[in-house]
């Protein structure tokens, strides 16, 4: 059977071929690099920007399409020459003056201005959003076009350079390494580079009146941007993050990025969210009593599972959420809390009460972020650990993270690696846990 994800879209097509979100992402080219120059005024929420996108044509192209929100476009250039363009919904179709040959590298420049705002979708409004005093970007899965034109599909990872100029008293954190910072009177220009291949949804901008806190500078450098009023509570709640980092590195292999940054906004957020080399928490996730330490673990685990290893198609989402959930249980066990098995028993009992109508390997687009994807994913991994034993399971998990570092992953890829480590077929096991709607029994 030919999977939809591998079907070749027609030239210039405005579909990625994704099985869940085919209208996000586009065919006919691959992006190599985004160079974004952003000038942002916080009060009026005004963005004046240019995006220079270096891409490679995977087919001969007379036109191509980008995903893009509601900005006024001043001009579009391809290889330095003005190009014609049309807009429909959140698609920008570009017709270069000269067609692009198969395999050719080309540069698209889009100059735009407007008020960035989150984009509506199945998961509420996501993307660039205003805070009470600042901004944040939380894009999973399709919010990236709220602030830059892009090929908005996780399988098209690219490198980035982001230059952002805004009012000087604010701290700016962008998913990348800060390479320069220059203050000129009332504004400061910040330049960040993201050299690791990164999907659009994991790029983020955080602007606020934050203190810049160094958690540790040796090993993996870890920093935090925190509102001054929350510093004391933050110090307690994130007090074990450095140990959590060590623990996850022992289990999953080296941390995939040069630095890890935690941002706590001064506003409440529904859920914390992962970005590349960064996690964003709301003020409500910090209470000085470590109530939400499992989320500290969960978001950090996404740096391996979701961020370094990115799903090739959204239907494989359990590979992100199942691993991040299981990491919570493993840390609990290691830090002297409840054992992973006790957590598995608790969640198995709760999941048994839920409708048995979700297939983990293909939950459906409306249920990508259903709690069952998270918990049944964690339960699958715990059951696999029982099936294989610790001596096989933990090397398997580390190999999964190492062999696919900065790559794209699928459920079939994980099954194949598990069988390689087991030295036998695991068809019955994975049929039960991945494909059957009923929740399998938990091994003793
Ligand atoms: Zn998660």
Coordinates of C-alpha atoms and ligand atoms in Angstrom, one line a residue:
X1 CA 0.0 0.0 0.0
X2 CA 1.3 3.4 -0.9
X3 CA 1.1 5.7 2.2
X4 CA -0.4 9.1 1.6
X5 CA 2.6 10.7 3.1
X6 CA 4.9 9.4 0.3
X7 CA 2.6 10.4 -2.5
X8 CA 4.2 13.1 -4.7
X9 CA 2.1 16.2 -4.8
X10 CA 1.8 17.9 -8.1
X11 CA 4.1 20.9 -8.9
X12 CA 3.2 23.9 -6.8
X13 CA 0.6 22.0 -4.9
X14 CA -0.7 23.5 -1.7
X15 CA -0.7 20.2 0.2
X16 CA 1.9 18.4 2.2
X17 CA 0.3 15.1 1.8
X18 CA 0.1 14.8 5.6
X19 CA -2.6 12.2 6.6
X20 CA -4.0 14.5 9.3
X21 CA -3.2 18.1 8.2
X22 CA -2.8 18.0 4.4
X23 CA -3.6 21.7 4.0
X24 CA -0.6 22.6 6.1
X25 CA 2.7 22.4 4.3
X26 CA 3.2 22.3 0.5
X27 CA 4.7 20.2 -2.3
X28 CA 7.4 20.8 -4.8
X29 CA 10.3 22.1 -2.7
X30 CA 12.2 21.7 0.5
X31 CA 13.3 24.6 2.7
X32 CA 16.9 24.7 3.8
X33 CA 17.0 27.9 5.7
X34 CA 14.8 30.7 7.0
X35 CA 16.4 34.2 7.7
X36 CA 13.8 36.3 9.5
X37 CA 14.2 40.0 10.3
X38 CA 11.5 41.1 12.7
X39 CA 10.8 44.6 13.9
X40 CA 8.2 44.4 16.7
X41 CA 6.3 47.1 18.6
X42 CA 4.9 45.7 21.8
X43 CA 2.1 48.1 22.6
X44 CA 0.4 48.2 19.2
X45 CA 1.4 44.6 18.5
X46 CA 2.9 45.7 15.2
X47 CA 5.2 43.4 13.2
X48 CA 7.2 44.8 10.3
X49 CA 9.2 42.0 8.8
X50 CA 11.0 40.2 6.0
X51 CA 11.6 36.5 5.5
X52 CA 14.3 35.2 3.2
X53 CA 13.7 31.6 2.5
X54 CA 16.3 29.4 0.9
X55 CA 14.7 26.3 -0.7
X56 CA 15.4 23.6 -3.2
X57 CA 13.0 22.6 -6.0
X58 CA 12.1 18.9 -5.8
X59 CA 10.2 19.3 -9.1
X60 CA 10.3 21.8 -11.9
X61 CA 8.2 24.7 -10.6
X62 CA 6.3 27.4 -12.4
X63 CA 4.7 28.3 -9.1
X64 CA 4.8 27.3 -5.5
X65 CA 2.9 27.9 -2.3
X66 CA 3.7 29.0 1.3
X67 CA 1.6 28.9 4.4
X68 CA 1.1 32.4 5.7
X69 CA -1.3 34.4 8.1
X70 CA -3.1 37.6 7.5
X71 CA -0.4 40.2 6.9
X72 CA -0.1 43.0 4.3
X73 CA 2.5 41.9 1.8
X74 CA 4.6 44.7 0.4
X75 CA 6.6 42.6 -2.1
X76 CA 7.7 39.1 -3.0
X77 CA 11.0 38.4 -4.8
X78 CA 12.3 35.2 -6.1
X79 CA 16.0 35.1 -6.8
X80 CA 16.1 38.9 -6.5
X81 CA 13.4 39.5 -9.1
X82 CA 9.8 40.6 -8.3
X83 CA 7.4 37.7 -8.4
X84 CA 3.6 37.6 -8.9
X85 CA 1.6 36.3 -6.0
X86 CA -2.0 35.6 -5.0
X87 CA -3.5 34.8 -1.6
X88 CA -6.3 32.4 -0.6
X89 CA -7.1 31.7 3.0
X90 CA -3.8 31.0 4.7
X91 CA -1.9 30.2 1.5
X92 CA 0.4 32.5 -0.5
X93 CA 0.9 31.3 -4.0
X94 CA 4.0 32.7 -5.7
X95 CA 4.7 32.7 -9.5
X96 CA 8.4 33.5 -10.2
X97 CA 9.3 35.5 -13.2
X98 CA 11.3 32.5 -14.4
X99 CA 10.4 28.9 -13.7
X100 CA 12.6 27.0 -11.3
X101 CA 14.4 23.8 -12.6
X102 CA 14.3 20.5 -10.7
X103 CA 17.0 20.5 -8.1
X104 CA 17.7 24.2 -8.3
X105 CA 18.2 26.2 -5.1
X106 CA 16.2 29.4 -5.0
X107 CA 15.7 32.3 -2.6
X108 CA 12.2 33.7 -1.8
X109 CA 11.9 37.1 0.0
X110 CA 8.6 38.2 1.5
X111 CA 8.3 41.7 3.0
X112 CA 5.2 42.1 5.2
X113 CA 3.6 44.1 7.9
X114 CA 0.7 43.6 10.3
X115 CA -0.6 42.6 13.7
X116 CA 0.4 39.1 14.4
X117 CA -2.4 37.1 15.9
X118 CA -3.0 33.4 16.6
X119 CA -4.6 31.3 13.9
X120 CA -7.9 29.5 14.6
X121 CA -8.0 25.7 14.3
X122 CA -9.1 22.5 15.9
X123 CA -7.1 23.2 19.0
X124 CA -8.2 26.8 19.6
X125 CA -6.2 29.8 18.6
X126 CA -2.5 29.1 18.3
X127 CA 0.7 30.8 17.2
X128 CA 1.9 34.3 18.0
X129 CA -0.2 35.7 20.9
X130 CA -0.1 38.9 23.0
X131 CA 0.5 38.6 26.7
X132 CA -0.5 41.3 29.2
X133 CA 2.9 42.8 28.8
X134 CA 4.8 41.1 26.0
X135 CA 4.3 38.2 23.5
X136 CA 4.7 34.5 23.2
X137 CA 4.6 32.0 20.4
X138 CA 3.1 28.5 20.9
X139 CA 2.6 26.9 17.5
X140 CA 2.0 23.2 17.9
X141 CA 0.9 22.0 15.5
X142 CA 0.0 24.7 12.9
X143 CA 0.6 28.1 14.4
X144 CA 3.9 29.1 12.7
X145 CA 2.3 31.0 9.7
X146 CA 0.9 33.4 12.4
X147 CA 4.3 35.1 12.3
X148 CA 6.3 34.0 9.2
X149 CA 5.7 32.6 5.7
X150 CA 6.8 28.9 5.8
X151 CA 6.4 25.4 4.6
X152 CA 4.4 24.5 7.6
X153 CA 4.9 20.7 7.9
X154 CA 7.1 18.9 10.5
X155 CA 8.8 16.8 7.9
X156 CA 10.4 19.9 6.3
X157 CA 13.0 20.8 8.9
X158 CA 15.3 23.7 8.3
X159 CA 17.9 26.0 10.0
X160 CA 17.1 29.5 11.1
X161 CA 18.5 32.9 11.8
X162 CA 16.1 35.3 13.5
X163 CA 16.9 39.0 14.1
X164 CA 14.4 40.7 16.3
X165 CA 14.3 44.4 17.3
X166 CA 12.1 45.6 20.0
X167 CA 11.8 47.9 23.0
X168 CA 14.9 47.7 25.2
X169 CA 13.5 46.9 28.7
X170 CA 12.1 43.6 27.5
X171 CA 13.9 40.3 27.5
X172 CA 13.7 38.4 24.2
X173 CA 14.2 34.7 23.9
X174 CA 14.1 33.0 20.5
X175 CA 14.6 29.3 19.9
X176 CA 18.2 29.5 19.0
X177 CA 21.7 30.5 20.2
X178 CA 22.0 34.2 20.9
X179 CA 24.8 35.4 18.7
X180 CA 24.6 39.1 19.2
X181 CA 22.7 41.8 21.1
X182 CA 22.9 45.5 20.3
X183 CA 21.2 48.3 22.1
X184 CA 20.6 51.6 20.3
X185 CA 18.7 54.1 22.4
X186 CA 15.2 52.8 23.1
X187 CA 15.4 49.6 21.1
X188 CA 17.6 46.5 21.2
X189 CA 18.4 44.1 18.3
X190 CA 18.7 40.4 19.2
X191 CA 20.1 37.9 16.8
X192 CA 19.6 34.1 17.2
X193 CA 20.8 31.2 15.2
X194 CA 19.3 27.7 15.2
X195 CA 21.8 25.4 13.4
X196 CA 19.9 22.2 14.1
X197 CA 17.2 21.1 11.6
X198 CA 14.0 22.4 13.1
X199 CA 10.3 22.1 12.1
X200 CA 8.4 25.4 11.8
X201 CA 6.1 24.6 14.8
X202 CA 9.0 24.5 17.2
X203 CA 10.2 28.0 16.4
X204 CA 9.3 30.4 19.1
X205 CA 9.6 34.0 20.2
X206 CA 9.2 35.1 23.8
X207 CA 9.1 38.7 24.9
X208 CA 8.5 39.9 28.4
X209 CA 9.9 41.8 31.4
X210 CA 11.8 38.7 32.6
X211 CA 14.8 38.2 34.8
X212 CA 17.5 36.2 33.0
X213 CA 18.5 33.4 35.4
X214 CA 21.5 31.0 34.9
X215 CA 20.6 27.6 36.3
X216 CA 23.9 26.0 35.4
X217 CA 26.6 26.9 33.0
X218 CA 28.7 23.6 32.9
X219 CA 27.5 20.5 31.1
X220 CA 24.3 21.5 29.2
X221 CA 23.9 25.2 29.9
X222 CA 20.5 25.9 31.3
X223 CA 18.8 29.3 31.7
X224 CA 15.4 30.7 32.6
X225 CA 13.4 33.8 31.8
X226 CA 11.2 34.4 34.8
X227 CA 9.0 37.3 36.0
X228 CA 10.8 38.8 39.1
X229 CA 7.7 38.1 41.3
X230 CA 8.0 34.4 40.6
X231 CA 11.8 33.9 41.2
X232 CA 11.5 32.4 44.6
X233 CA 8.8 29.9 43.7
X234 CA 10.6 29.1 40.5
X235 CA 13.9 28.3 42.4
X236 CA 12.0 25.6 44.3
X237 CA 9.9 24.2 41.5
X238 CA 12.7 24.0 39.0
X239 CA 15.3 23.2 41.7
X240 CA 15.8 19.6 40.4
X241 CA 15.9 20.4 36.7
X242 CA 19.6 20.0 36.4
X243 CA 19.3 16.5 38.0
X244 CA 16.4 15.7 35.7
X245 CA 18.6 16.7 32.7
X246 CA 21.4 14.3 33.9
X247 CA 18.9 11.5 34.4
X248 CA 17.3 11.9 30.9
X249 CA 20.8 12.1 29.3
X250 CA 21.7 8.8 31.0
X251 CA 18.5 7.2 29.6
X252 CA 18.2 8.9 26.2
X253 CA 21.7 9.9 25.3
X254 CA 23.2 13.4 25.0
X255 CA 20.9 16.4 25.1
X256 CA 20.4 17.3 21.4
X257 CA 20.9 21.1 21.6
X258 CA 23.6 23.5 22.8
X259 CA 21.4 25.0 25.6
X260 CA 18.1 24.6 27.3
X261 CA 15.9 27.7 28.1
X262 CA 12.8 27.7 30.3
X263 CA 10.4 30.6 30.0
X264 CA 7.7 31.3 32.6
X265 CA 5.2 33.9 31.4
X266 CA 3.6 36.4 33.8
X267 CA 0.2 35.2 32.5
X268 CA -1.4 31.8 33.1
X269 CA -1.3 29.3 30.3
X270 CA -3.5 26.2 29.7
X271 CA -0.6 23.9 29.2
X272 CA 3.2 24.2 29.1
X273 CA 4.5 23.9 25.5
X274 CA 7.8 22.7 24.0
X275 CA 9.9 24.6 21.5
X276 CA 13.3 23.8 20.1
X277 CA 15.8 24.0 23.0
X278 CA 13.1 25.8 25.0
X279 CA 10.0 25.1 27.1
X280 CA 7.3 27.7 28.0
X281 CA 5.3 27.5 31.3
X282 CA 2.6 29.7 32.6
X283 CA 2.6 31.5 35.9
X284 CA 0.0 29.0 37.1
X285 CA 2.6 26.1 36.7
X286 CA 4.8 27.7 39.4
X287 CA 3.6 27.5 43.0
X288 CA 6.8 27.0 45.1
X289 CA 5.6 23.5 46.1
X290 CA 6.8 21.4 43.1
X291 CA 3.2 20.6 42.3
X292 CA 4.0 20.5 38.6
X293 CA 7.5 18.8 38.5
X294 CA 6.1 16.1 36.2
X295 CA 5.6 18.9 33.6
X296 CA 9.2 20.0 34.0
X297 CA 10.2 16.4 33.1
X298 CA 7.6 16.1 30.3
X299 CA 8.7 19.3 28.4
X300 CA 12.4 18.5 28.8
X301 CA 11.8 14.9 27.5
X302 CA 10.3 16.5 24.3
X303 CA 13.7 17.9 23.5
X304 CA 14.6 14.3 22.5
X305 CA 11.1 13.0 21.5
X306 CA 9.3 15.5 19.3
X307 CA 12.1 18.1 18.8
X308 CA 15.2 16.1 17.9
X309 CA 13.2 13.2 16.6
X310 CA 10.3 14.8 14.7
X311 CA 7.2 13.0 13.5
X312 CA 7.2 12.5 9.7
X313 CA 3.4 12.7 9.7
X314 CA 1.1 14.0 12.5
X315 CA -0.5 10.6 12.9
X316 CA 2.7 9.4 14.7
X317 CA 2.1 11.9 17.5
X318 CA 2.2 9.1 20.2
X319 CA 5.9 8.9 19.6
X320 CA 6.2 12.4 21.1
X321 CA 3.6 12.2 23.9
X322 CA 4.1 8.6 24.9
X323 CA 7.8 9.0 25.5
X324 CA 7.3 12.4 27.3
X325 CA 4.7 10.8 29.6
X326 CA 6.9 7.7 30.3
X327 CA 9.8 10.0 31.2
X328 CA 7.6 11.5 33.9
X329 CA 7.1 8.1 35.4
X330 CA 10.8 7.1 35.1
X331 CA 11.9 10.3 36.9
X332 CA 9.3 9.7 39.7
X333 CA 10.8 6.3 40.2
X334 CA 14.4 7.6 40.1
X335 CA 13.8 10.5 42.4
X336 CA 12.2 8.3 45.2
X337 CA 8.6 8.9 44.3
X338 CA 6.1 6.4 43.1
X339 CA 7.6 3.7 40.8
X340 CA 6.9 3.7 37.1
X341 CA 4.9 0.5 37.6
X342 CA 2.7 2.1 40.2
X343 CA 2.1 5.0 37.8
X344 CA 1.3 2.5 35.0
X345 CA -1.2 0.7 37.2
X346 CA -2.9 4.0 38.2
X347 CA -3.2 5.2 34.6
X348 CA -4.2 1.8 33.2
X349 CA -7.1 1.7 35.7
X350 CA -8.2 5.2 34.6
X351 CA -7.8 4.5 30.9
X352 CA -9.9 1.4 31.2
X353 CA -12.8 3.6 32.1
X354 CA -12.5 5.6 28.9
X355 CA -14.1 4.5 25.6
X356 CA -12.1 1.8 23.8
X357 CA -12.3 3.5 20.5
X358 CA -8.8 5.0 20.0
X359 CA -6.1 3.4 18.0
X360 CA -2.7 4.7 19.3
X361 CA -1.0 4.3 15.9
X362 CA -3.8 6.4 14.2
X363 CA -5.9 8.3 16.7
X364 CA -7.5 10.7 14.2
X365 CA -6.8 14.4 13.7
X366 CA -9.3 15.6 16.3
X367 CA -7.8 13.3 18.9
X368 CA -4.1 14.0 18.3
X369 CA -3.8 15.6 21.8
X370 CA -6.4 13.3 23.5
X371 CA -5.2 12.3 27.0
X372 CA -5.4 8.6 25.9
X373 CA -2.6 9.2 23.3
X374 CA -0.3 10.4 26.1
X375 CA -1.2 7.8 28.8
X376 CA -1.7 4.8 26.5
X377 CA 1.6 5.8 24.8
X378 CA 3.3 5.7 28.3
X379 CA 1.6 2.4 29.1
X380 CA 2.8 0.9 25.8
X381 CA 6.4 1.7 26.7
X382 CA 6.0 0.3 30.2
X383 CA 4.5 -2.9 28.8
X384 CA 7.4 -3.1 26.2
X385 CA 9.9 -2.7 29.1
X386 CA 8.2 -5.7 30.9
X387 CA 8.2 -7.7 27.6
X388 CA 11.9 -7.1 26.9
X389 CA 13.5 -6.5 30.3
X390 CA 15.5 -3.5 31.4
X391 CA 18.7 -4.8 29.8
X392 CA 17.1 -4.6 26.3
X393 CA 14.5 -1.8 26.8
X394 CA 16.8 1.0 27.9
X395 CA 19.5 0.4 25.2
X396 CA 16.6 0.3 22.7
X397 CA 15.3 3.7 23.9
X398 CA 18.8 5.2 23.8
X399 CA 19.4 3.8 20.3
X400 CA 16.0 5.2 19.1
X401 CA 17.1 8.6 20.2
X402 CA 20.6 8.4 18.9
X403 CA 20.0 6.7 15.5
X404 CA 17.3 9.2 14.7
X405 CA 18.9 12.3 16.2
X406 CA 17.7 15.4 14.3
X407 CA 15.7 13.2 11.9
X408 CA 12.2 12.2 11.2
X409 CA 10.4 9.2 12.8
X410 CA 7.5 6.9 12.2
X411 CA 5.7 4.3 14.2
X412 CA 6.9 1.6 11.7
X413 CA 10.5 2.7 12.3
X414 CA 10.1 2.3 16.1
X415 CA 8.5 -1.2 15.7
X416 CA 11.4 -2.3 13.4
X417 CA 14.0 -1.1 15.9
X418 CA 12.2 -2.8 18.8
X419 CA 12.2 -6.1 16.9
X420 CA 15.8 -5.7 16.1
X421 CA 16.6 -5.3 19.8
X422 CA 14.3 -8.1 20.8
X423 CA 15.7 -10.4 18.2
X424 CA 12.2 -11.7 17.4
X425 CA 8.9 -10.6 16.0
X426 CA 6.8 -8.4 18.3
X427 CA 3.7 -8.4 15.9
X428 CA 1.3 -9.6 18.5
X429 CA 2.5 -7.1 21.1
X430 CA 2.3 -4.1 18.8
X431 CA -1.0 -5.2 17.2
X432 CA -2.5 -5.2 20.7
X433 CA -1.0 -1.9 21.9
X434 CA -0.9 0.2 18.7
X435 CA -3.7 -1.0 16.4
X436 CA -6.5 -2.5 18.6
X437 CA -9.0 0.1 20.0
X438 CA -9.3 -1.9 23.3
X439 CA -6.7 -1.3 26.0
X440 CA -4.6 -4.4 26.5
X441 CA -4.0 -5.8 30.0
X442 CA -1.0 -4.5 31.8
X443 CA 1.7 -7.1 32.3
X444 CA 2.2 -8.0 36.0
Ligands
LIG1 ZN1 3.7 16.8 25.5

